[in-house]
């Protein structure tokens, strides 16, 4: 029954999303997979894998099949690890949760990363065999190199894997192995990108640096971005992009003549960026915290980008023709978001991760709690990994954390609640205090860290 359910879930998802929902980013990646011309603005490894699938499938659906196969295989393998099959069926239902299924058929690197780590997590929880080990390495390599900040999510998973496979190792050696393994993945990915695939360097980190320099330019009352006048920076600081005036300044500045004549992406902005941070460390920190608070959303702010509308308009004439399953799925996701909007906001998933981690610390240690701890710590690390980046509030950016936390919650439920035999009152008091602090902080994060950009612009003129 479980196997049939997994196959049915895979098939239904393929039909609903066929040939795969695609945003402009996805379309760029697909075009790259066809031309075999790569740029590092998007992960070359994803386009390369896609190009291999293109040899089998006459369209973008190859990546859709790979992603969904990875998802349903991982969930089914997690299901097999539990004896109580009736309760364990809840694990398979994760693939149908509205906050998971909404993006499961979208051809994004965030989705590929999440599904790769999900399959890695179940392999990490299983006895080590050579075949499993090699698959785990491939999954880890792919996840880290489709999105480099996946290293924050992967770190706890790798530590857990080493503990599971070599429990006799000392803690220091476990940490060393984890750091070396992750570092090796980055080095090998860099070699693949530039020495084998010959990806063109586009300085994608400049996107983040441009936001930082734009804000610090207003503080210094002069432009810190080469060849971009302060007047253009001030004007863009008053324009809202993605429900904020803080970040994503590239979308506004790119329309300016100064930007078109002297694009900041021609060369790296690293030296200007480092100097600006050294001169204004506290303002930089304030800006980053405010940008992170915007990214996290709040109970008052609306959810952002929780559904991709099929395939964006494109010159390749790719289109997604809605069918009954597509329409039903869209209604299912959007109606859930209307009734329970918090389920589609990052702050709630960070709070839920913290809450489950605190709760599971009071439960008797078991295979389920160990795996849940791994997933929850990975979820928390991944979300905080966005603090220096300052992305827009797209819900997809926390997709791995959403899946990891959902799975952790189900594993705790399936494993049963058994409190520790000799609980210490002080421990429970500390856990309760931690829960209250996390709740107050995360439910008020946008009130705690906020910047009035209109006021900043006015001050930059005076």
PDB file of N, CA, C and O in Angstrom, residues 294-367:
ATOM      1  N   UNK A 294      12.736  41.451   7.414  1.00  0.00           N
ATOM      2  CA  UNK A 294      11.814  41.524   6.269  1.00  0.00           C
ATOM      3  C   UNK A 294      11.661  40.147   5.627  1.00  0.00           C
ATOM      4  O   UNK A 294      10.553  39.720   5.285  1.00  0.00           O
ATOM      5  N   UNK A 295      12.779  39.448   5.455  1.00  0.00           N
ATOM      6  CA  UNK A 295      12.776  38.110   4.853  1.00  0.00           C
ATOM      7  C   UNK A 295      11.940  37.128   5.663  1.00  0.00           C
ATOM      8  O   UNK A 295      11.211  36.295   5.117  1.00  0.00           O
ATOM      9  N   UNK A 296      11.994  37.243   6.981  1.00  0.00           N
ATOM     10  CA  UNK A 296      11.283  36.320   7.862  1.00  0.00           C
ATOM     11  C   UNK A 296       9.773  36.539   7.839  1.00  0.00           C
ATOM     12  O   UNK A 296       9.004  35.640   8.141  1.00  0.00           O
ATOM     13  N   UNK A 297       9.322  37.743   7.470  1.00  0.00           N
ATOM     14  CA  UNK A 297       7.915  38.131   7.509  1.00  0.00           C
ATOM     15  C   UNK A 297       7.425  38.175   8.958  1.00  0.00           C
ATOM     16  O   UNK A 297       8.177  38.009   9.896  1.00  0.00           O
ATOM     17  N   UNK A 298       6.127  38.412   9.136  1.00  0.00           N
ATOM     18  CA  UNK A 298       5.529  38.462  10.473  1.00  0.00           C
ATOM     19  C   UNK A 298       4.059  38.129  10.340  1.00  0.00           C
ATOM     20  O   UNK A 298       3.542  37.931   9.236  1.00  0.00           O
ATOM     21  N   UNK A 299       3.381  38.103  11.479  1.00  0.00           N
ATOM     22  CA  UNK A 299       1.949  37.811  11.448  1.00  0.00           C
ATOM     23  C   UNK A 299       1.176  38.920  10.736  1.00  0.00           C
ATOM     24  O   UNK A 299       0.067  38.698  10.241  1.00  0.00           O
ATOM     25  N   UNK A 300       1.754  40.112  10.678  1.00  0.00           N
ATOM     26  CA  UNK A 300       1.081  41.247  10.049  1.00  0.00           C
ATOM     27  C   UNK A 300       1.361  41.358   8.551  1.00  0.00           C
ATOM     28  O   UNK A 300       0.548  41.907   7.804  1.00  0.00           O
ATOM     29  N   UNK A 301       2.513  40.880   8.120  1.00  0.00           N
ATOM     30  CA  UNK A 301       2.892  41.024   6.713  1.00  0.00           C
ATOM     31  C   UNK A 301       2.351  39.864   5.879  1.00  0.00           C
ATOM     32  O   UNK A 301       2.216  38.741   6.372  1.00  0.00           O
ATOM     33  N   UNK A 302       2.043  40.106   4.619  1.00  0.00           N
ATOM     34  CA  UNK A 302       1.506  39.040   3.768  1.00  0.00           C
ATOM     35  C   UNK A 302       2.592  38.043   3.370  1.00  0.00           C
ATOM     36  O   UNK A 302       3.784  38.373   3.356  1.00  0.00           O
ATOM     37  N   UNK A 303       2.193  36.822   3.063  1.00  0.00           N
ATOM     38  CA  UNK A 303       3.140  35.846   2.542  1.00  0.00           C
ATOM     39  C   UNK A 303       3.559  36.293   1.148  1.00  0.00           C
ATOM     40  O   UNK A 303       2.869  37.079   0.493  1.00  0.00           O
ATOM     41  N   UNK A 304       4.692  35.792   0.689  1.00  0.00           N
ATOM     42  CA  UNK A 304       5.253  36.295  -0.564  1.00  0.00           C
ATOM     43  C   UNK A 304       5.714  35.147  -1.448  1.00  0.00           C
ATOM     44  O   UNK A 304       6.498  34.297  -1.019  1.00  0.00           O
ATOM     45  N   UNK A 305       5.195  35.102  -2.663  1.00  0.00           N
ATOM     46  CA  UNK A 305       5.605  34.151  -3.698  1.00  0.00           C
ATOM     47  C   UNK A 305       5.494  32.701  -3.201  1.00  0.00           C
ATOM     48  O   UNK A 305       6.488  31.994  -3.069  1.00  0.00           O
ATOM     49  N   UNK A 306       4.271  32.265  -2.973  1.00  0.00           N
ATOM     50  CA  UNK A 306       4.048  30.906  -2.473  1.00  0.00           C
ATOM     51  C   UNK A 306       3.599  29.957  -3.585  1.00  0.00           C
ATOM     52  O   UNK A 306       3.410  28.766  -3.340  1.00  0.00           O
ATOM     53  N   UNK A 307       3.427  30.487  -4.797  1.00  0.00           N
ATOM     54  CA  UNK A 307       2.953  29.668  -5.910  1.00  0.00           C
ATOM     55  C   UNK A 307       3.523  30.221  -7.211  1.00  0.00           C
ATOM     56  O   UNK A 307       3.480  31.430  -7.448  1.00  0.00           O
ATOM     57  N   UNK A 308       4.073  29.351  -8.032  1.00  0.00           N
ATOM     58  CA  UNK A 308       4.577  29.734  -9.351  1.00  0.00           C
ATOM     59  C   UNK A 308       3.496  29.445 -10.384  1.00  0.00           C
ATOM     60  O   UNK A 308       3.029  28.315 -10.490  1.00  0.00           O
ATOM     61  N   UNK A 309       3.129  30.459 -11.127  1.00  0.00           N
ATOM     62  CA  UNK A 309       2.057  30.303 -12.121  1.00  0.00           C
ATOM     63  C   UNK A 309       2.584  29.634 -13.393  1.00  0.00           C
ATOM     64  O   UNK A 309       2.950  30.297 -14.362  1.00  0.00           O
ATOM     65  N   UNK A 310       2.633  28.324 -13.392  1.00  0.00           N
ATOM     66  CA  UNK A 310       3.018  27.582 -14.579  1.00  0.00           C
ATOM     67  C   UNK A 310       4.387  27.961 -15.106  1.00  0.00           C
ATOM     68  O   UNK A 310       5.371  28.008 -14.358  1.00  0.00           O
ATOM     69  N   UNK A 311       4.452  28.246 -16.401  1.00  0.00           N
ATOM     70  CA  UNK A 311       5.710  28.623 -17.048  1.00  0.00           C
ATOM     71  C   UNK A 311       5.629  30.076 -17.492  1.00  0.00           C
ATOM     72  O   UNK A 311       4.680  30.479 -18.166  1.00  0.00           O
ATOM     73  N   UNK A 312       6.621  30.854 -17.107  1.00  0.00           N
ATOM     74  CA  UNK A 312       6.660  32.257 -17.503  1.00  0.00           C
ATOM     75  C   UNK A 312       6.743  32.386 -19.027  1.00  0.00           C
ATOM     76  O   UNK A 312       7.254  31.485 -19.704  1.00  0.00           O
ATOM     77  N   UNK A 313       6.257  33.517 -19.582  1.00  0.00           N
ATOM     78  CA  UNK A 313       6.375  33.733 -21.029  1.00  0.00           C
ATOM     79  C   UNK A 313       7.826  33.612 -21.475  1.00  0.00           C
ATOM     80  O   UNK A 313       8.736  34.094 -20.790  1.00  0.00           O
ATOM     81  N   UNK A 314       8.046  32.976 -22.627  1.00  0.00           N
ATOM     82  CA  UNK A 314       9.412  32.735 -23.071  1.00  0.00           C
ATOM     83  C   UNK A 314       9.483  32.585 -24.582  1.00  0.00           C
ATOM     84  O   UNK A 314       8.481  32.304 -25.251  1.00  0.00           O
ATOM     85  N   UNK A 315      10.683  32.764 -25.125  1.00  0.00           N
ATOM     86  CA  UNK A 315      10.906  32.673 -26.561  1.00  0.00           C
ATOM     87  C   UNK A 315      10.987  31.227 -27.043  1.00  0.00           C
ATOM     88  O   UNK A 315      10.929  30.971 -28.252  1.00  0.00           O
ATOM     89  N   UNK A 316      11.138  30.279 -26.120  1.00  0.00           N
ATOM     90  CA  UNK A 316      11.234  28.871 -26.507  1.00  0.00           C
ATOM     91  C   UNK A 316       9.865  28.237 -26.734  1.00  0.00           C
ATOM     92  O   UNK A 316       9.764  27.057 -27.064  1.00  0.00           O
ATOM     93  N   UNK A 317       8.816  29.030 -26.499  1.00  0.00           N
ATOM     94  CA  UNK A 317       7.438  28.589 -26.691  1.00  0.00           C
ATOM     95  C   UNK A 317       7.062  27.412 -25.785  1.00  0.00           C
ATOM     96  O   UNK A 317       6.226  26.579 -26.134  1.00  0.00           O
ATOM     97  N   UNK A 318       7.683  27.371 -24.618  1.00  0.00           N
ATOM     98  CA  UNK A 318       7.320  26.371 -23.619  1.00  0.00           C
ATOM     99  C   UNK A 318       6.092  26.855 -22.860  1.00  0.00           C
ATOM    100  O   UNK A 318       6.008  28.031 -22.493  1.00  0.00           O
ATOM    101  N   UNK A 319       5.156  25.962 -22.626  1.00  0.00           N
ATOM    102  CA  UNK A 319       3.936  26.329 -21.910  1.00  0.00           C
ATOM    103  C   UNK A 319       3.455  25.159 -21.076  1.00  0.00           C
ATOM    104  O   UNK A 319       3.710  23.992 -21.401  1.00  0.00           O
ATOM    105  N   UNK A 320       2.782  25.495 -19.977  1.00  0.00           N
ATOM    106  CA  UNK A 320       2.198  24.470 -19.118  1.00  0.00           C
ATOM    107  C   UNK A 320       0.683  24.562 -19.255  1.00  0.00           C
ATOM    108  O   UNK A 320       0.072  25.565 -18.892  1.00  0.00           O
ATOM    109  N   UNK A 321       0.107  23.540 -19.815  1.00  0.00           N
ATOM    110  CA  UNK A 321      -1.338  23.513 -20.017  1.00  0.00           C
ATOM    111  C   UNK A 321      -2.029  22.951 -18.776  1.00  0.00           C
ATOM    112  O   UNK A 321      -1.841  21.786 -18.424  1.00  0.00           O
ATOM    113  N   UNK A 322      -2.803  23.794 -18.124  1.00  0.00           N
ATOM    114  CA  UNK A 322      -3.467  23.378 -16.887  1.00  0.00           C
ATOM    115  C   UNK A 322      -4.445  22.241 -17.151  1.00  0.00           C
ATOM    116  O   UNK A 322      -5.174  22.246 -18.138  1.00  0.00           O
ATOM    117  N   UNK A 323      -4.434  21.261 -16.245  1.00  0.00           N
ATOM    118  CA  UNK A 323      -5.415  20.186 -16.280  1.00  0.00           C
ATOM    119  C   UNK A 323      -6.170  20.179 -14.968  1.00  0.00           C
ATOM    120  O   UNK A 323      -5.954  21.057 -14.106  1.00  0.00           O
ATOM    121  N   UNK A 324      -7.039  19.219 -14.775  1.00  0.00           N
ATOM    122  CA  UNK A 324      -7.864  19.168 -13.561  1.00  0.00           C
ATOM    123  C   UNK A 324      -7.002  19.089 -12.305  1.00  0.00           C
ATOM    124  O   UNK A 324      -7.303  19.731 -11.283  1.00  0.00           O
ATOM    125  N   UNK A 325      -5.922  18.315 -12.362  1.00  0.00           N
ATOM    126  CA  UNK A 325      -5.041  18.191 -11.199  1.00  0.00           C
ATOM    127  C   UNK A 325      -4.323  19.510 -10.917  1.00  0.00           C
ATOM    128  O   UNK A 325      -4.155  19.887  -9.749  1.00  0.00           O
ATOM    129  N   UNK A 326      -3.908  20.201 -11.955  1.00  0.00           N
ATOM    130  CA  UNK A 326      -3.230  21.495 -11.777  1.00  0.00           C
ATOM    131  C   UNK A 326      -4.144  22.497 -11.096  1.00  0.00           C
ATOM    132  O   UNK A 326      -3.746  23.173 -10.135  1.00  0.00           O
ATOM    133  N   UNK A 327      -5.366  22.597 -11.588  1.00  0.00           N
ATOM    134  CA  UNK A 327      -6.337  23.551 -11.026  1.00  0.00           C
ATOM    135  C   UNK A 327      -6.665  23.185  -9.581  1.00  0.00           C
ATOM    136  O   UNK A 327      -6.710  24.061  -8.703  1.00  0.00           O
ATOM    137  N   UNK A 328      -6.870  21.905  -9.318  1.00  0.00           N
ATOM    138  CA  UNK A 328      -7.196  21.450  -7.953  1.00  0.00           C
ATOM    139  C   UNK A 328      -6.045  21.723  -7.003  1.00  0.00           C
ATOM    140  O   UNK A 328      -6.256  22.154  -5.858  1.00  0.00           O
ATOM    141  N   UNK A 329      -4.824  21.490  -7.473  1.00  0.00           N
ATOM    142  CA  UNK A 329      -3.651  21.720  -6.642  1.00  0.00           C
ATOM    143  C   UNK A 329      -3.500  23.194  -6.304  1.00  0.00           C
ATOM    144  O   UNK A 329      -3.220  23.557  -5.156  1.00  0.00           O
ATOM    145  N   UNK A 330      -3.706  24.049  -7.284  1.00  0.00           N
ATOM    146  CA  UNK A 330      -3.590  25.486  -7.053  1.00  0.00           C
ATOM    147  C   UNK A 330      -4.630  25.957  -6.033  1.00  0.00           C
ATOM    148  O   UNK A 330      -4.310  26.745  -5.125  1.00  0.00           O
ATOM    149  N   UNK A 331      -5.847  25.491  -6.171  1.00  0.00           N
ATOM    150  CA  UNK A 331      -6.895  25.857  -5.207  1.00  0.00           C
ATOM    151  C   UNK A 331      -6.557  25.346  -3.810  1.00  0.00           C
ATOM    152  O   UNK A 331      -6.772  26.041  -2.816  1.00  0.00           O
ATOM    153  N   UNK A 332      -6.040  24.138  -3.736  1.00  0.00           N
ATOM    154  CA  UNK A 332      -5.666  23.507  -2.465  1.00  0.00           C
ATOM    155  C   UNK A 332      -4.609  24.341  -1.735  1.00  0.00           C
ATOM    156  O   UNK A 332      -4.726  24.626  -0.541  1.00  0.00           O
ATOM    157  N   UNK A 333      -3.585  24.757  -2.478  1.00  0.00           N
ATOM    158  CA  UNK A 333      -2.492  25.529  -1.884  1.00  0.00           C
ATOM    159  C   UNK A 333      -2.965  26.921  -1.475  1.00  0.00           C
ATOM    160  O   UNK A 333      -2.740  27.365  -0.335  1.00  0.00           O
ATOM    161  N   UNK A 334      -3.634  27.613  -2.374  1.00  0.00           N
ATOM    162  CA  UNK A 334      -4.032  28.992  -2.106  1.00  0.00           C
ATOM    163  C   UNK A 334      -5.125  29.092  -1.046  1.00  0.00           C
ATOM    164  O   UNK A 334      -5.134  30.047  -0.250  1.00  0.00           O
ATOM    165  N   UNK A 335      -6.040  28.131  -1.000  1.00  0.00           N
ATOM    166  CA  UNK A 335      -7.071  28.154   0.039  1.00  0.00           C
ATOM    167  C   UNK A 335      -6.461  27.888   1.410  1.00  0.00           C
ATOM    168  O   UNK A 335      -6.870  28.488   2.413  1.00  0.00           O
ATOM    169  N   UNK A 336      -5.468  27.005   1.454  1.00  0.00           N
ATOM    170  CA  UNK A 336      -4.767  26.761   2.723  1.00  0.00           C
ATOM    171  C   UNK A 336      -4.042  28.013   3.177  1.00  0.00           C
ATOM    172  O   UNK A 336      -4.050  28.351   4.369  1.00  0.00           O
ATOM    173  N   UNK A 337      -3.417  28.710   2.228  1.00  0.00           N
ATOM    174  CA  UNK A 337      -2.691  29.936   2.560  1.00  0.00           C
ATOM    175  C   UNK A 337      -3.629  31.036   3.052  1.00  0.00           C
ATOM    176  O   UNK A 337      -3.241  31.872   3.880  1.00  0.00           O
ATOM    177  N   UNK A 338      -4.853  31.050   2.564  1.00  0.00           N
ATOM    178  CA  UNK A 338      -5.825  32.044   3.020  1.00  0.00           C
ATOM    179  C   UNK A 338      -6.272  31.769   4.449  1.00  0.00           C
ATOM    180  O   UNK A 338      -6.444  32.688   5.247  1.00  0.00           O
ATOM    181  N   UNK A 339      -6.460  30.489   4.768  1.00  0.00           N
ATOM    182  CA  UNK A 339      -6.931  30.116   6.106  1.00  0.00           C
ATOM    183  C   UNK A 339      -5.793  30.117   7.118  1.00  0.00           C
ATOM    184  O   UNK A 339      -5.956  30.554   8.263  1.00  0.00           O
ATOM    185  N   UNK A 340      -4.631  29.609   6.701  1.00  0.00           N
ATOM    186  CA  UNK A 340      -3.473  29.520   7.598  1.00  0.00           C
ATOM    187  C   UNK A 340      -2.269  30.214   6.959  1.00  0.00           C
ATOM    188  O   UNK A 340      -1.295  29.559   6.566  1.00  0.00           O
ATOM    189  N   UNK A 341      -2.302  31.541   6.844  1.00  0.00           N
ATOM    190  CA  UNK A 341      -1.219  32.258   6.145  1.00  0.00           C
ATOM    191  C   UNK A 341       0.151  32.095   6.787  1.00  0.00           C
ATOM    192  O   UNK A 341       1.175  32.140   6.101  1.00  0.00           O
ATOM    193  N   UNK A 342       0.191  31.867   8.102  1.00  0.00           N
ATOM    194  CA  UNK A 342       1.476  31.746   8.793  1.00  0.00           C
ATOM    195  C   UNK A 342       2.277  30.545   8.313  1.00  0.00           C
ATOM    196  O   UNK A 342       3.511  30.521   8.419  1.00  0.00           O
ATOM    197  N   UNK A 343       1.591  29.531   7.767  1.00  0.00           N
ATOM    198  CA  UNK A 343       2.288  28.337   7.290  1.00  0.00           C
ATOM    199  C   UNK A 343       3.129  28.609   6.050  1.00  0.00           C
ATOM    200  O   UNK A 343       3.920  27.752   5.632  1.00  0.00           O
ATOM    201  N   UNK A 344       2.996  29.781   5.483  1.00  0.00           N
ATOM    202  CA  UNK A 344       3.743  30.136   4.285  1.00  0.00           C
ATOM    203  C   UNK A 344       4.658  31.329   4.539  1.00  0.00           C
ATOM    204  O   UNK A 344       4.923  32.126   3.645  1.00  0.00           O
ATOM    205  N   UNK A 345       5.125  31.429   5.788  1.00  0.00           N
ATOM    206  CA  UNK A 345       6.044  32.502   6.161  1.00  0.00           C
ATOM    207  C   UNK A 345       7.245  31.912   6.896  1.00  0.00           C
ATOM    208  O   UNK A 345       7.076  31.046   7.765  1.00  0.00           O
ATOM    209  N   UNK A 346       8.448  32.375   6.577  1.00  0.00           N
ATOM    210  CA  UNK A 346       9.661  31.809   7.184  1.00  0.00           C
ATOM    211  C   UNK A 346       9.704  31.888   8.705  1.00  0.00           C
ATOM    212  O   UNK A 346      10.201  30.964   9.353  1.00  0.00           O
ATOM    213  N   UNK A 347       9.214  33.005   9.283  1.00  0.00           N
ATOM    214  CA  UNK A 347       9.344  33.160  10.734  1.00  0.00           C
ATOM    215  C   UNK A 347       8.665  32.018  11.470  1.00  0.00           C
ATOM    216  O   UNK A 347       9.154  31.552  12.512  1.00  0.00           O
ATOM    217  N   UNK A 348       7.517  31.548  10.953  1.00  0.00           N
ATOM    218  CA  UNK A 348       6.779  30.493  11.646  1.00  0.00           C
ATOM    219  C   UNK A 348       7.552  29.182  11.622  1.00  0.00           C
ATOM    220  O   UNK A 348       7.576  28.444  12.610  1.00  0.00           O
ATOM    221  N   UNK A 349       8.218  28.905  10.498  1.00  0.00           N
ATOM    222  CA  UNK A 349       8.973  27.652  10.402  1.00  0.00           C
ATOM    223  C   UNK A 349      10.222  27.685  11.266  1.00  0.00           C
ATOM    224  O   UNK A 349      10.623  26.646  11.816  1.00  0.00           O
ATOM    225  N   UNK A 350      10.832  28.859  11.416  1.00  0.00           N
ATOM    226  CA  UNK A 350      11.964  28.966  12.332  1.00  0.00           C
ATOM    227  C   UNK A 350      11.490  28.778  13.766  1.00  0.00           C
ATOM    228  O   UNK A 350      12.126  28.071  14.564  1.00  0.00           O
ATOM    229  N   UNK A 351      10.352  29.391  14.104  1.00  0.00           N
ATOM    230  CA  UNK A 351       9.783  29.217  15.450  1.00  0.00           C
ATOM    231  C   UNK A 351       9.398  27.759  15.696  1.00  0.00           C
ATOM    232  O   UNK A 351       9.683  27.198  16.766  1.00  0.00           O
ATOM    233  N   UNK A 352       8.775  27.124  14.715  1.00  0.00           N
ATOM    234  CA  UNK A 352       8.355  25.733  14.858  1.00  0.00           C
ATOM    235  C   UNK A 352       9.574  24.817  15.018  1.00  0.00           C
ATOM    236  O   UNK A 352       9.559  23.869  15.806  1.00  0.00           O
ATOM    237  N   UNK A 353      10.653  25.108  14.286  1.00  0.00           N
ATOM    238  CA  UNK A 353      11.884  24.326  14.414  1.00  0.00           C
ATOM    239  C   UNK A 353      12.447  24.442  15.822  1.00  0.00           C
ATOM    240  O   UNK A 353      12.813  23.434  16.455  1.00  0.00           O
ATOM    241  N   UNK A 354      12.534  25.675  16.341  1.00  0.00           N
ATOM    242  CA  UNK A 354      13.018  25.886  17.698  1.00  0.00           C
ATOM    243  C   UNK A 354      12.121  25.177  18.713  1.00  0.00           C
ATOM    244  O   UNK A 354      12.605  24.520  19.644  1.00  0.00           O
ATOM    245  N   UNK A 355      10.814  25.300  18.536  1.00  0.00           N
ATOM    246  CA  UNK A 355       9.862  24.708  19.478  1.00  0.00           C
ATOM    247  C   UNK A 355       9.978  23.187  19.514  1.00  0.00           C
ATOM    248  O   UNK A 355       9.989  22.574  20.589  1.00  0.00           O
ATOM    249  N   UNK A 356      10.071  22.580  18.348  1.00  0.00           N
ATOM    250  CA  UNK A 356      10.206  21.126  18.281  1.00  0.00           C
ATOM    251  C   UNK A 356      11.536  20.662  18.864  1.00  0.00           C
ATOM    252  O   UNK A 356      11.606  19.617  19.522  1.00  0.00           O
ATOM    253  N   UNK A 357      12.583  21.445  18.631  1.00  0.00           N
ATOM    254  CA  UNK A 357      13.895  21.090  19.175  1.00  0.00           C
ATOM    255  C   UNK A 357      13.869  21.130  20.694  1.00  0.00           C
ATOM    256  O   UNK A 357      14.421  20.239  21.374  1.00  0.00           O
ATOM    257  N   UNK A 358      13.205  22.137  21.245  1.00  0.00           N
ATOM    258  CA  UNK A 358      13.076  22.245  22.701  1.00  0.00           C
ATOM    259  C   UNK A 358      12.210  21.115  23.247  1.00  0.00           C
ATOM    260  O   UNK A 358      12.554  20.468  24.248  1.00  0.00           O
ATOM    261  N   UNK A 359      11.085  20.844  22.587  1.00  0.00           N
ATOM    262  CA  UNK A 359      10.195  19.766  23.021  1.00  0.00           C
ATOM    263  C   UNK A 359      10.887  18.412  22.971  1.00  0.00           C
ATOM    264  O   UNK A 359      10.814  17.633  23.930  1.00  0.00           O
ATOM    265  N   UNK A 360      11.561  18.133  21.874  1.00  0.00           N
ATOM    266  CA  UNK A 360      12.202  16.822  21.718  1.00  0.00           C
ATOM    267  C   UNK A 360      13.360  16.625  22.684  1.00  0.00           C
ATOM    268  O   UNK A 360      13.766  15.500  22.952  1.00  0.00           O
ATOM    269  N   UNK A 361      13.889  17.729  23.233  1.00  0.00           N
ATOM    270  CA  UNK A 361      14.964  17.614  24.220  1.00  0.00           C
ATOM    271  C   UNK A 361      14.450  17.043  25.540  1.00  0.00           C
ATOM    272  O   UNK A 361      15.231  16.541  26.350  1.00  0.00           O
ATOM    273  N   UNK A 362      13.135  17.146  25.749  1.00  0.00           N
ATOM    274  CA  UNK A 362      12.536  16.610  26.977  1.00  0.00           C
ATOM    275  C   UNK A 362      12.031  15.184  26.798  1.00  0.00           C
ATOM    276  O   UNK A 362      11.584  14.555  27.751  1.00  0.00           O
ATOM    277  N   UNK A 363      12.104  14.694  25.558  1.00  0.00           N
ATOM    278  CA  UNK A 363      11.623  13.342  25.265  1.00  0.00           C
ATOM    279  C   UNK A 363      12.772  12.350  25.364  1.00  0.00           C
ATOM    280  O   UNK A 363      13.924  12.667  25.075  1.00  0.00           O
ATOM    281  N   UNK A 364      12.449  11.145  25.773  1.00  0.00           N
ATOM    282  CA  UNK A 364      13.456  10.094  25.899  1.00  0.00           C
ATOM    283  C   UNK A 364      14.142   9.858  24.568  1.00  0.00           C
ATOM    284  O   UNK A 364      13.500   9.777  23.531  1.00  0.00           O
ATOM    285  N   UNK A 365      15.462   9.751  24.619  1.00  0.00           N
ATOM    286  CA  UNK A 365      16.263   9.607  23.406  1.00  0.00           C
ATOM    287  C   UNK A 365      15.883   8.342  22.647  1.00  0.00           C
ATOM    288  O   UNK A 365      15.739   7.261  23.230  1.00  0.00           O
ATOM    289  N   UNK A 366      15.698   8.477  21.346  1.00  0.00           N
ATOM    290  CA  UNK A 366      15.358   7.336  20.504  1.00  0.00           C
ATOM    291  C   UNK A 366      15.875   7.605  19.100  1.00  0.00           C
ATOM    292  O   UNK A 366      16.436   8.673  18.816  1.00  0.00           O
ATOM    293  N   UNK A 367      15.672   6.631  18.210  1.00  0.00           N
ATOM    294  CA  UNK A 367      16.093   6.809  16.831  1.00  0.00           C
ATOM    295  C   UNK A 367      15.359   7.981  16.194  1.00  0.00           C
ATOM    296  O   UNK A 367      15.925   8.749  15.415  1.00  0.00           O
TER     297      UNK A 367
END
